[in-house]
Amino acid sequence: MNKSKRIDEGNIASIILREISGLADGQIRFMEVCGTHTVSIFRSGIRSLLPEGIELISGPGCPVCVTPVGEIDRAIALAQLKDVTLLTFGDLMSVPGTSSSLNQERAMGRDIRVITSPLDSLEIALKEKKRRIVFFAVGFETTSPAIAAAVKEAKRKRIDNLFLLSSQRLIPPAIRALLSPRKVKIDGFILPGHVSVIIGRTPYSFIASEFSLMGVITGFEALDILKGIYMLLCQKKEGRSEIEIQYTRAVKEEGNQLALKAMEEVFEPVGARWRGLGMILESGLTLREEFKEMDASLVFDIPYEDKKDPPGCICGKILQGLKSPPDCPLFDKRCTPENPVGPCMVSSEGSCAAFRKYGAFR
Amino acid sequence: MKEGKILLAHGAGGKLSHDLIKELFLPFLENELLSCLDDSAIIPTERSRLAFTTDSYVVKPLFFPGGDIGRLSICGTVNDLAMAGARPLGISTSFILEEGFSKEDLERILSSIKKAALEAGVMVVAGDTKVVEHGAAEGLFITTSGVGIVPEGVDISGSHAMPGDFVIINGPIGDHEIGILLARGEFSLKGEIKSDCAPLNGLVKAILNACTDIHVLRDPTRGGLATVLWEIANSSKVGVIVEEEKITVREEVRGVCDLLGFDPFYLANEGKLVAFVPQKEAEKVFEAMKADPLGRDSVIVGRVVDENPGKVLLKTRIGGHRLLEPLSGEQFPRIC
Ligand code: SF4
C-alpha cells in the first residue's frame, strides 16, 4: 500500500465510524470467532473507536487456545519417544501441558520442530527415513485442505514414516454448541474470513434460521471489520437476521469446492473436545479408513486422557465469551506472555495475549 | 540455584532477555556502571568520559544482501558507542572459528571488516582467534568490543527522555531481519531485501553538531522499535505516543510481514536509530538528519508525554489507540 492509500484508510474509517455512531442504539454485542479478527481488532484499536453501546467479545476462534490440555500432553508424550520427531506450528510450542510444554521438552533435547506448511512434513520424512515423523496438526478449516494435500501426497509417495496427530476442528459446530443452550448474550457474529473462503456461506445458515441471529463474513483489514460491524448494525436496524458476506473479494457462496473435496477425501468428521466447550459432536476431523495407517492416535500406544485445565485459568470461560481476560485473577500477574499459565496467553491469537499486548482501551 | 533451562527466546532481545539479565546476571555483576543497561557503559576518567561496549555476532547465514557477519560486527559495536554519543576510538575483534572453515570465506569477511571500519573511521586495534572442533561452533562467531570518547556536554541515556521530546527515526524499519530471513531461505520465500546494516556514528555526529542536548539515542536492533521505545519509556518513567502512519515500512518488508503474520515493530534493524530530542531543537536536528546520507528518510514519529508513564501508545492508521509492548518470547534466533 502506498502512502496516499493509507491516508485514505484513515478517512474512510472515520466515514464508516460516523455511520456506525448513527446506527448505534442501546447495548449490542457481537462475537468474533476467529483469532485473526481478534488480533486485527486490537491491533487497529477498533475497540477504542466504537461508540459506548457496541461491545465486541471473542469466541472460540483461536485454534491453539481451544486445544485441550489432554491433547498437548499426548503430543508431549509422543515427542518423548526416542525415534520420534514431532512437527508442529509455532504457537503450540509454549502452551503449557500438565507438567511441561513442547518448548521445555525441546530444551531438554527432544526432537521437536516448528514447521510453517504441512508440506514441510513430507520433506522431513523423506530426508530422515530412520525417524518416525509425527505432525501434530492443530487448526480450523483454513489449514485442513493443505494438511489433506500433504496426507495424500505422503500416500502417493509411499512415505511410511510420517504420521498425523490430528487436532483439527470445525467452526460451525462450535458456534452451534455456543448457542445451545445459550449462556451468553450475543446479538450477532463477525464470521471468520479465512475459514469461510473454504466453506462458503451455507454452513452458517442455521445461525439465522434456527437462532434468529445475524452474521457477517468479514475480512481482516481494519476497514473490513468496521464495515462488517456496520452491516450487522444495518441488519439490526432493519430487523433482519441473515448471514451476509462483507469479504466478497475472497469468499464465494459455495466456498472453495476443490479444497472441500480434498478435505473430504482424506478426513471425516468426528467428535472433538474443545477447551471450555467440552465434547462437541462432529466438530473434529479424523483420517478416513484408507489413510488410517498414518493416524498417530492409532499407531502409537499413547491413549488420550482427559486432563484438568491449569488451576486458576479461566480460558475455558473466556473462549465461550462468558468472561473477559481482565476477569482472570492471574491475568498479568502470575500469567504473562513470558510465563503463560493458559493457552489464551500463549497464542498470538489468544484473547489474553491480545488484551495484554495491545491494552484494553475499552 | 535457579531452575530451568536457557531457551532460544532468552536471546531474542525482548522481555525474556531482560528478565534473564535482571534475574541472573545483575545479582552477580551489578555495579553502578553496568546497571544503567544502556548500549554502552560510560566510564568517567580524570580527563574525559569513555564509552565501552561489547557484543557477539552469531548471524546465520554469514553472508547476506547488504552485508555479512564481518560488517555487522563492526557496525553493531560502532553503533552501540554512537548511541552514547561517543566518537569510536578503537575496536577489538575476537574470532571463534570452526575447524574446517574455508580460508576464502574468512578472507571475504576480513576484507569486509576492513571496509566497514574505514567507513566508520575506526581502527581495529586488538584481536584474538580460537579454533574449536568441528560441530562446536557453526562456521564462525565474532565478538567485538569498542571504546569511544563522549564529547563534552553530551549526556545521552535511555533514562533521559523528557515530556515534550520529539521522537525521530532515520528511515523505514524491518529491513535487516526480513533480509536475513529471506537470505536464509526460511519459508521458501523468494526475493531479496538488503539489510540496512551501516555504521551510524556519522549520522550521530551530524545530530550532535546540530544540538548537543540530545536526550536519548537508541538503535532498534533485536526486539525492534517497539521494544526499544518501551525500554526508554520505562527507564525514563514517561509515556510515549507514536503514530503508525508516520512509521515507514518498505513495501516488500510489509508484504512478508502480512504473509507470515509478523509485526514490523518487532523486527531488528542494524542501521536505524531513534532520537529523543527536546521540542525546541527538533526542527534543527531533523534537518541535520535529512542532510546526512543515512538520515535522508528521517521522520518525526511521535512525542513524549507525562501521561501513562512506562507505556508506549500507538495511534493506529484508522485513528484508534493501542499499546506497543516489548517483544515477548521468541522471534528468530541468530539474526545478528
Ligand atoms: S490470564 Fe492466563 S490464566 Fe487467566 S485465563 Fe488467560 S491464559 Fe488463563
XYZ file of C-alpha atoms and ligand atoms in Angstrom:
706
model
C 0.000 0.000 0.000
C 1.429 3.379 -0.803
C 1.213 6.340 1.461
C -1.787 8.030 -0.136
C -3.796 4.820 0.088
C -3.018 4.636 3.770
C -4.054 8.189 4.433
C -7.296 7.233 2.694
C -7.644 4.411 5.189
C -7.926 6.951 7.995
C -10.510 8.994 6.088
C -12.629 6.030 5.092
C -12.502 4.733 8.662
C -13.855 7.976 10.005
C -16.705 7.912 7.476
C -17.730 4.354 8.424
C -17.374 5.209 12.109
C -19.753 8.128 11.667
C -22.306 5.783 10.092
C -21.798 3.297 12.911
C -22.405 6.004 15.506
C -25.595 6.959 13.703
C -26.885 3.392 13.859
C -25.749 2.575 17.401
C -28.677 2.465 19.719
C -28.635 0.735 23.101
C -26.414 -2.155 24.162
C -25.389 -4.558 21.438
C -22.888 -7.362 21.490
C -21.058 -9.026 18.624
C -18.786 -12.025 18.851
C -15.851 -12.740 16.566
C -14.867 -16.391 16.205
C -11.533 -16.004 14.531
C -8.175 -15.333 16.124
C -7.082 -13.200 13.185
C -10.074 -10.935 13.767
C -9.256 -10.682 17.459
C -5.717 -9.592 16.659
C -6.800 -7.174 13.937
C -9.415 -5.559 16.191
C -6.838 -4.966 18.917
C -4.023 -4.028 16.585
C -6.002 -1.352 14.821
C -7.538 -0.064 18.044
C -11.103 -0.590 16.812
C -12.454 -1.015 20.336
C -11.181 2.431 21.252
C -13.179 3.936 18.383
C -16.582 2.269 18.727
C -19.480 4.025 20.457
C -20.161 3.026 24.095
C -23.010 0.602 23.483
C -21.223 -1.655 20.989
C -19.335 -4.452 22.646
C -17.053 -6.906 20.874
C -16.312 -10.248 22.500
C -14.034 -13.050 21.355
C -15.282 -16.597 20.942
C -13.537 -19.919 20.327
C -11.603 -18.674 17.308
C -8.024 -19.374 18.287
C -7.103 -22.941 17.290
C -4.292 -23.224 19.801
C -6.491 -21.994 22.652
C -9.297 -24.462 22.073
C -6.919 -27.445 22.078
C -7.413 -29.152 25.457
C -4.569 -29.982 27.852
C -5.001 -33.718 27.235
C -4.029 -33.295 23.598
C -0.965 -31.232 24.466
C 0.108 -33.903 26.951
C -0.363 -36.558 24.336
C 1.852 -34.701 21.866
C 4.495 -34.275 24.555
C 4.367 -37.993 25.341
C 4.877 -38.750 21.653
C 7.821 -36.363 21.439
C 9.411 -38.209 24.347
C 9.702 -41.408 22.303
C 13.291 -41.906 21.204
C 12.776 -42.373 17.476
C 10.069 -39.706 17.105
C 10.440 -36.243 15.588
C 7.440 -34.072 16.396
C 6.449 -31.342 13.963
C 4.058 -28.581 14.852
C 3.073 -24.975 14.236
C 4.936 -22.345 16.252
C 2.243 -21.140 18.601
C 1.809 -24.556 20.175
C 5.377 -24.659 21.446
C 4.797 -22.789 24.679
C 1.286 -23.975 25.522
C 1.533 -25.484 28.988
C 0.620 -29.143 29.269
C 0.065 -30.685 32.691
C 3.712 -30.618 33.678
C 5.700 -29.442 30.678
C 5.450 -27.750 27.286
C 6.860 -28.600 23.885
C 9.321 -25.736 24.303
C 10.619 -27.151 27.570
C 10.843 -30.602 26.031
C 12.843 -29.211 23.126
C 15.232 -27.515 25.534
C 15.745 -30.950 27.131
C 16.863 -32.300 23.798
C 13.692 -33.836 22.301
C 13.458 -33.510 18.556
C 10.591 -31.047 18.167
C 10.491 -28.763 15.162
C 8.333 -25.891 14.090
C 7.045 -26.019 10.538
C 5.101 -23.374 8.676
C 3.494 -25.511 5.997
C 2.100 -29.065 6.230
C 4.106 -29.895 3.110
C 7.330 -29.404 5.090
C 6.470 -32.637 6.871
C 6.890 -34.620 3.644
C 10.329 -33.282 3.018
C 11.455 -34.063 6.547
C 10.002 -37.578 6.429
C 11.753 -38.257 3.117
C 15.077 -36.949 4.364
C 15.035 -38.700 7.713
C 13.834 -42.174 6.901
C 15.078 -43.734 10.144
C 12.919 -41.478 12.315
C 9.191 -41.601 12.807
C 7.863 -38.158 11.976
C 4.670 -37.129 13.755
C 2.876 -33.992 12.610
C 0.777 -32.560 15.431
C -1.754 -30.683 13.328
C -3.859 -28.072 15.023
C -6.134 -25.804 13.040
C -9.527 -24.982 11.589
C -10.990 -25.441 8.111
C -8.411 -22.947 6.850
C -5.456 -25.299 7.272
C -7.208 -28.637 6.723
C -7.071 -28.631 2.897
C -3.279 -28.207 2.977
C -2.991 -30.967 5.577
C -5.188 -33.179 3.404
C -2.946 -32.470 0.426
C 0.120 -33.441 2.450
C -1.511 -36.690 3.578
C -2.460 -37.609 0.017
C 0.992 -36.824 -1.239
C 2.575 -38.937 1.508
C 0.419 -41.871 0.463
C 1.221 -41.383 -3.193
C 4.927 -41.276 -2.482
C 4.589 -44.276 -0.139
C 6.174 -42.439 2.713
C 5.728 -44.824 5.629
C 7.413 -42.878 8.428
C 5.018 -39.903 8.540
C 2.079 -39.843 10.955
C -0.636 -37.346 11.702
C -1.843 -36.460 15.180
C -4.992 -34.668 14.105
C -6.253 -31.937 16.359
C -8.218 -30.176 13.649
C -11.535 -28.553 14.429
C -14.536 -27.126 12.612
C -16.055 -23.727 13.338
C -19.803 -24.074 12.607
C -20.390 -26.918 15.132
C -18.646 -24.818 17.786
C -20.949 -21.860 17.110
C -23.918 -24.192 17.422
C -22.594 -25.509 20.711
C -22.200 -21.943 21.982
C -25.809 -21.157 21.153
C -27.474 -24.272 22.524
C -28.004 -23.663 25.347
C -27.033 -20.020 25.049
C -25.196 -18.953 28.179
C -24.072 -15.604 26.948
C -25.886 -12.703 25.287
C -24.823 -12.459 21.659
C -26.628 -10.331 19.088
C -24.620 -11.308 16.078
C -21.402 -12.789 14.743
C -18.445 -11.342 12.914
C -17.791 -14.560 10.987
C -14.275 -15.656 10.004
C -12.864 -14.724 6.618
C -10.239 -17.426 6.014
C -12.439 -20.273 7.211
C -15.265 -19.017 5.022
C -13.045 -18.834 1.940
C -13.025 -22.633 2.243
C -16.533 -23.434 3.496
C -18.583 -20.587 1.988
C -21.759 -19.191 3.482
C -24.187 -22.115 3.709
C -22.722 -23.871 6.775
C -23.629 -20.814 8.883
C -27.247 -20.536 7.772
C -28.514 -22.236 10.959
C -27.414 -19.159 12.917
C -30.143 -17.158 11.203
C -32.732 -19.878 10.558
C -32.592 -21.657 13.918
C -31.421 -18.964 16.310
C -32.672 -15.810 14.573
C -29.261 -14.204 14.905
C -27.284 -12.324 12.314
C -23.804 -12.817 10.963
C -21.453 -11.131 8.543
C -18.489 -12.959 6.997
C -15.801 -10.353 7.338
C -12.283 -9.716 6.019
C -9.282 -8.908 8.206
C -8.261 -5.371 7.479
C -9.428 -2.769 9.960
C -11.747 -1.310 7.319
C -13.267 -4.732 6.604
C -14.100 -5.183 10.252
C -15.596 -1.714 10.602
C -17.690 -2.410 7.534
C -18.745 -5.791 8.948
C -19.892 -4.093 12.150
C -21.758 -1.524 10.084
C -23.527 -4.293 8.136
C -24.539 -6.029 11.373
C -25.973 -2.767 12.720
C -27.932 -2.278 9.480
C -29.482 -5.719 9.881
C -30.395 -4.874 13.437
C -31.983 -1.598 12.418
C -33.968 -3.247 9.633
C -34.973 -6.153 11.828
C -33.258 -8.761 9.632
C -31.290 -11.798 10.727
C -29.233 -13.059 7.832
C -25.779 -14.315 7.021
C -24.176 -11.728 4.757
C -20.759 -11.546 3.164
C -18.673 -8.412 3.554
C -15.485 -10.184 2.411
C -16.794 -10.653 -1.121
C -13.368 -10.258 -2.686
C -12.383 -13.671 -1.325
C -15.472 -15.560 -0.127
C -17.845 -17.295 -2.509
C -21.313 -18.523 -1.626
C -20.295 -22.153 -2.088
C -16.757 -21.835 -0.748
C -13.787 -23.468 -2.391
C -15.128 -26.708 -3.796
C -11.693 -28.062 -4.678
C -10.393 -27.581 -1.171
C -13.559 -29.043 0.332
C -13.252 -32.083 -1.889
C -9.620 -32.624 -0.874
C -10.619 -32.408 2.781
C -13.488 -34.801 2.341
C -11.365 -37.372 0.544
C -8.923 -37.571 3.401
C -10.895 -36.734 6.537
C -14.252 -37.423 8.083
C -15.949 -35.533 10.903
C -15.564 -36.913 14.385
C -16.482 -35.793 17.906
C -13.809 -33.489 19.314
C -13.066 -31.972 22.690
C -12.742 -28.207 22.928
C -11.236 -26.373 25.829
C -14.128 -24.714 27.620
C -16.809 -26.164 25.394
C -16.158 -29.848 26.066
C -17.083 -32.630 23.652
C -18.845 -31.380 20.506
C -20.306 -33.868 18.021
C -18.779 -33.886 14.539
C -16.601 -30.887 15.300
C -13.238 -32.515 14.586
C -11.584 -34.271 11.672
C -10.080 -37.736 11.662
C -8.351 -39.660 8.854
C -10.595 -41.848 6.734
C -10.176 -45.630 6.681
C -7.809 -45.672 3.691
C -5.364 -43.357 5.474
C -5.564 -44.941 8.925
C -2.034 -46.303 8.741
C -0.911 -42.672 9.147
C -3.074 -41.977 12.189
C -0.700 -41.372 15.100
C -3.517 -41.856 17.609
C -3.813 -45.488 16.437
C -0.214 -46.310 15.520
C 1.323 -45.212 18.808
C 0.176 -46.702 22.054
C -0.426 -43.404 23.774
C -4.120 -43.002 24.526
C -5.817 -39.654 25.031
C -6.551 -38.811 28.655
C -8.739 -36.004 29.897
C -6.649 -33.573 31.927
C -7.609 -30.640 34.087
C -7.074 -27.075 32.883
C -4.295 -25.231 34.718
C -5.526 -24.278 38.212
C -6.991 -20.778 38.262
C -7.054 -20.368 34.473
C -10.416 -19.299 33.071
C -9.540 -19.701 29.366
C -12.484 -22.068 29.013
C -14.912 -19.354 30.110
C -13.183 -16.705 28.006
C -13.453 -18.881 24.896
C -17.212 -19.002 25.408
C -17.448 -15.257 25.799
C -18.578 -15.680 29.421
C -15.588 -13.854 30.858
C -13.035 -11.357 29.705
C -9.263 -11.690 30.310
C -9.050 -8.967 32.998
C -11.626 -11.018 34.980
C -8.969 -13.665 35.499
C -7.160 -13.172 38.829
C -3.948 -14.444 37.268
C -4.061 -12.057 34.279
C -0.861 -10.026 34.015
C 0.141 -11.216 37.491
C 1.139 -14.844 37.559
C 0.152 -15.248 33.922
C 2.140 -13.216 31.370
C 3.250 -13.890 27.802
C 6.684 -14.836 29.163
C 5.261 -17.208 31.758
C 1.862 -18.171 30.419
C -0.450 -20.243 32.592
C -3.054 -20.924 29.937
C -3.099 -21.098 26.137
C -5.038 -17.837 25.689
C -1.904 -16.044 26.898
C 0.404 -18.098 24.683
C -1.086 -17.914 21.258
C -0.656 -14.653 19.434
C -4.347 -15.052 18.588
C -5.466 -15.678 22.157
C -7.650 -13.092 23.889
C -5.490 -12.836 26.975
C -2.387 -12.239 24.862
C -4.222 -9.599 22.814
C -5.507 -7.780 25.906
C -2.079 -7.835 27.448
C -0.199 -6.911 24.302
C -2.446 -4.193 22.884
C -4.137 -2.983 26.040
C -7.802 -2.719 26.980
C -8.851 0.592 25.509
C -12.443 -0.036 26.395
C 20.199 -22.111 42.365
C 17.847 -21.088 39.576
C 15.789 -23.789 37.973
C 15.027 -24.242 34.308
C 16.970 -24.014 31.108
C 18.002 -21.335 28.691
C 15.565 -21.123 25.808
C 16.260 -19.595 22.415
C 13.794 -16.864 23.389
C 16.209 -15.713 26.109
C 18.411 -14.437 23.290
C 15.690 -12.643 21.332
C 16.328 -9.256 22.893
C 12.804 -8.951 24.270
C 11.214 -9.267 27.669
C 12.805 -12.665 28.416
C 16.322 -11.396 27.657
C 15.601 -8.533 30.001
C 14.403 -10.853 32.747
C 17.423 -13.123 32.337
C 19.779 -10.171 32.813
C 17.847 -8.921 35.838
C 17.470 -12.323 37.484
C 20.809 -13.966 36.776
C 23.455 -11.550 35.551
C 22.869 -8.461 37.659
C 22.799 -10.254 41.047
C 26.399 -11.341 40.414
C 27.786 -8.471 38.396
C 25.780 -5.414 39.360
C 27.567 -2.105 39.775
C 26.625 1.485 39.107
C 28.055 1.459 35.579
C 26.525 -1.813 34.444
C 23.087 -1.270 35.884
C 22.237 1.581 33.509
C 21.852 -1.176 30.912
C 22.435 1.284 28.099
C 24.118 0.160 24.888
C 27.485 1.364 26.176
C 28.784 1.855 29.694
C 30.108 5.332 30.419
C 33.319 5.219 32.429
C 34.397 8.545 33.907
C 38.162 9.171 33.836
C 40.119 12.209 35.020
C 40.183 13.836 31.595
C 37.050 12.576 29.849
C 34.264 10.071 29.790
C 34.890 6.777 27.998
C 32.168 4.718 26.397
C 32.768 0.968 26.431
C 30.725 -1.814 24.874
C 30.846 -5.411 23.677
C 28.715 -7.651 21.505
C 28.781 -11.115 19.928
C 27.700 -11.984 16.407
C 26.243 -15.350 15.521
C 24.215 -14.411 12.448
C 23.121 -17.132 10.056
C 23.829 -17.035 7.126
C 27.294 -15.472 7.339
C 26.772 -13.585 4.068
C 23.543 -11.796 3.213
C 22.366 -8.993 0.912
C 23.616 -5.712 2.304
C 26.354 -7.196 4.459
C 27.964 -10.132 6.204
C 28.961 -11.102 9.733
C 32.130 -9.008 9.428
C 30.372 -5.786 8.503
C 27.729 -6.472 11.117
C 30.307 -6.974 13.865
C 31.873 -3.575 13.186
C 28.628 -1.665 12.645
C 26.959 -3.160 15.714
C 29.724 -2.103 18.056
C 30.289 1.284 16.426
C 26.551 1.892 16.760
C 26.466 0.912 20.424
C 29.182 3.517 21.045
C 27.430 6.057 18.859
C 24.201 5.629 20.838
C 26.067 7.037 23.826
C 27.051 9.966 21.620
C 30.618 8.650 21.694
C 33.239 9.005 18.997
C 34.650 5.491 18.475
C 38.400 5.193 19.220
C 39.202 1.556 18.675
C 37.631 -1.835 18.290
C 38.778 -5.327 19.182
C 37.609 -8.415 17.333
C 37.652 -11.995 18.594
C 37.002 -14.907 16.296
C 35.771 -18.340 17.220
C 36.337 -20.444 14.128
C 35.063 -23.913 13.477
C 37.624 -26.432 12.316
C 37.282 -26.791 8.541
C 36.124 -23.229 7.885
C 37.179 -22.008 4.461
C 40.069 -19.547 4.304
C 38.463 -17.911 1.323
C 35.345 -17.068 3.323
C 37.467 -15.791 6.185
C 39.278 -13.550 3.757
C 35.994 -12.150 2.455
C 34.837 -11.453 5.989
C 38.109 -9.755 6.950
C 38.041 -7.567 3.886
C 34.513 -6.530 4.745
C 35.604 -5.734 8.316
C 38.323 -3.538 6.878
C 35.858 -1.753 4.635
C 33.290 -1.180 7.389
C 35.983 0.111 9.749
C 37.129 2.572 7.095
C 33.566 3.699 6.546
C 33.127 4.286 10.260
C 36.565 5.862 10.576
C 37.608 3.497 13.349
C 40.622 1.217 13.782
C 40.628 -2.426 14.743
C 43.293 -2.349 17.423
C 43.250 -5.772 19.048
C 42.066 -9.257 18.289
C 42.060 -12.919 19.150
C 41.461 -16.164 17.296
C 40.337 -19.517 18.679
C 39.523 -22.643 16.745
C 37.089 -25.237 18.065
C 36.400 -28.770 16.838
C 34.004 -29.385 14.021
C 30.466 -29.060 15.375
C 31.357 -26.924 18.398
C 30.524 -23.707 16.512
C 28.767 -23.209 13.222
C 31.260 -21.632 10.825
C 32.399 -18.698 12.858
C 31.288 -16.402 15.639
C 32.732 -12.941 16.208
C 32.865 -10.865 19.370
C 33.758 -7.209 19.098
C 34.350 -4.648 21.818
C 34.774 -0.951 21.381
C 35.937 2.135 23.222
C 34.951 5.685 22.449
C 35.074 9.178 23.883
C 31.936 11.035 24.853
C 32.236 14.690 23.831
C 31.993 17.382 26.474
C 28.416 18.412 27.240
C 26.831 15.282 25.788
C 24.779 13.227 28.209
C 22.674 10.635 26.442
C 20.894 7.772 28.138
C 17.775 5.670 27.811
C 16.603 7.243 31.054
C 16.797 10.867 29.863
C 13.598 11.171 27.797
C 11.516 14.168 28.890
C 7.875 15.087 28.314
C 7.725 17.266 25.219
C 10.577 15.482 23.418
C 10.083 14.667 19.765
C 10.853 11.132 18.603
C 12.697 10.904 15.283
C 13.684 7.801 13.351
C 16.011 7.767 10.362
C 14.013 5.640 7.922
C 11.930 2.536 7.251
C 12.037 -0.314 9.744
C 12.496 -4.067 9.452
C 14.913 -4.375 6.520
C 17.622 -6.238 8.401
C 15.547 -9.014 9.910
C 13.459 -9.681 6.811
C 16.640 -9.517 4.685
C 18.230 -12.206 6.874
C 15.133 -14.416 6.833
C 14.942 -14.226 3.058
C 18.660 -14.925 2.717
C 18.174 -17.961 4.914
C 15.530 -19.279 2.576
C 13.096 -19.580 5.504
C 9.516 -20.260 4.500
C 10.625 -20.892 0.918
C 10.132 -17.189 0.252
C 11.805 -15.704 -2.776
C 13.083 -12.199 -3.234
C 15.865 -10.084 -1.898
C 15.779 -7.336 0.679
C 19.011 -5.636 1.626
C 19.919 -5.441 5.279
C 20.228 -1.819 6.403
C 23.459 -2.656 8.253
C 25.509 0.573 8.457
C 27.723 2.497 10.901
C 25.671 5.323 12.380
C 28.450 7.348 14.007
C 28.483 9.818 11.107
C 24.781 10.487 11.478
C 25.144 10.829 15.241
C 27.927 13.342 14.714
C 25.617 15.368 12.480
C 22.882 15.197 15.119
C 25.220 16.342 17.886
C 26.569 19.142 15.717
C 23.016 20.424 15.422
C 22.301 20.058 19.131
C 24.356 18.642 21.998
C 21.340 18.341 24.260
C 20.035 15.073 22.762
C 18.201 13.136 25.468
C 18.149 9.612 24.076
C 19.656 7.736 21.140
C 18.957 4.055 20.597
C 19.371 1.626 17.757
C 16.365 -0.666 17.467
C 18.175 -3.961 16.879
C 16.779 -7.231 18.290
C 13.306 -6.674 19.661
C 12.737 -3.877 17.171
C 11.350 -0.398 17.530
C 8.580 -1.440 19.932
C 10.984 -2.942 22.465
C 13.369 -0.002 22.335
C 10.596 2.566 22.808
C 9.217 0.563 25.718
C 12.638 0.354 27.356
C 13.047 4.114 27.052
C 9.532 4.827 28.391
C 10.340 2.593 31.327
C 13.800 3.849 32.188
C 12.699 7.467 31.784
C 9.324 6.956 33.509
C 7.479 8.841 30.780
C 4.763 8.000 28.280
C 5.499 7.826 24.550
C 2.954 8.248 21.755
C 3.879 7.286 18.206
C 1.827 7.395 15.032
C 1.578 4.287 12.915
C 1.034 6.369 9.798
C 4.386 8.108 10.200
C 6.482 4.998 10.664
C 7.541 3.736 7.278
C 7.943 0.118 6.286
C 9.177 -0.853 2.855
C 6.552 -2.417 0.602
C 8.474 -5.711 0.289
C 9.006 -5.908 4.038
C 5.338 -5.273 4.716
C 4.440 -7.953 2.174
C 6.479 -10.578 4.019
C 5.044 -9.422 7.353
C 1.472 -9.713 6.107
C 2.168 -13.134 4.712
C 3.721 -14.512 7.869
C 1.861 -12.539 10.487
C 4.880 -10.560 11.735
C 4.628 -7.145 13.222
C 7.251 -4.787 11.722
C 7.534 -3.003 15.082
C 9.368 -6.056 16.421
C 11.794 -6.566 13.548
C 15.503 -5.992 14.047
C 17.337 -3.140 12.310
C 21.088 -2.609 12.019
C 21.230 0.855 10.521
C 18.432 2.705 12.276
C 18.308 4.909 15.325
C 15.621 6.670 17.302
C 16.457 10.077 18.700
C 14.591 11.773 21.536
C 15.104 15.476 21.031
C 13.887 18.489 23.036
C 10.972 20.096 21.232
C 12.663 23.403 20.536
C 15.662 21.713 18.915
C 13.639 19.148 16.970
C 13.393 21.072 13.717
C 17.132 21.736 13.608
C 18.045 18.137 14.398
C 15.520 16.824 11.913
C 17.007 18.981 9.140
C 20.525 17.882 10.047
C 19.445 14.251 9.889
C 17.796 14.723 6.493
C 21.036 16.153 5.156
C 23.006 13.015 6.105
C 23.052 10.106 3.600
C 21.856 7.716 6.323
C 19.159 10.092 7.505
C 17.537 11.077 4.237
C 14.324 9.219 5.072
C 14.067 10.532 8.629
C 10.606 11.117 10.063
C 9.248 12.581 13.268
C 7.125 9.722 14.505
C 5.959 10.712 17.951
C 6.235 12.598 21.217
C 6.964 12.073 24.859
C 4.142 12.824 27.290
C 3.516 12.915 31.054
C 0.562 10.526 30.941
C 0.887 6.745 31.140
C 4.493 6.616 32.366
C 6.259 3.436 31.277
C 3.852 2.867 28.430
C 4.093 3.350 24.677
C 0.842 4.178 22.908
C 0.380 3.737 19.201
C -2.103 5.864 17.318
C -3.242 3.443 14.613
C -3.835 4.278 10.978
C -7.586 4.343 11.493
C -7.191 6.682 14.452
C -7.582 4.174 17.280
C -5.199 3.615 20.165
C -3.359 0.608 21.437
C -0.282 -0.295 23.441
C 3.100 -1.085 21.958
C 4.520 -3.699 24.307
C 8.071 -5.071 24.217
C 8.820 -8.214 22.240
C 7.707 -11.206 24.169
C 9.076 -14.658 23.526
C 10.963 -15.902 20.576
C 11.377 -14.007 17.356
C 14.032 -15.610 15.211
C 17.331 -16.803 16.603
C 20.655 -15.740 15.119
C 19.656 -12.657 13.197
C 22.748 -10.750 14.335
S -4.847 -14.788 32.040
Fe -3.751 -16.703 31.870
S -4.590 -17.960 33.449
Fe -6.016 -16.296 33.127
S -7.448 -17.085 31.632
Fe -5.885 -16.034 30.490
S -4.440 -17.652 29.981
Fe -5.724 -18.466 31.612
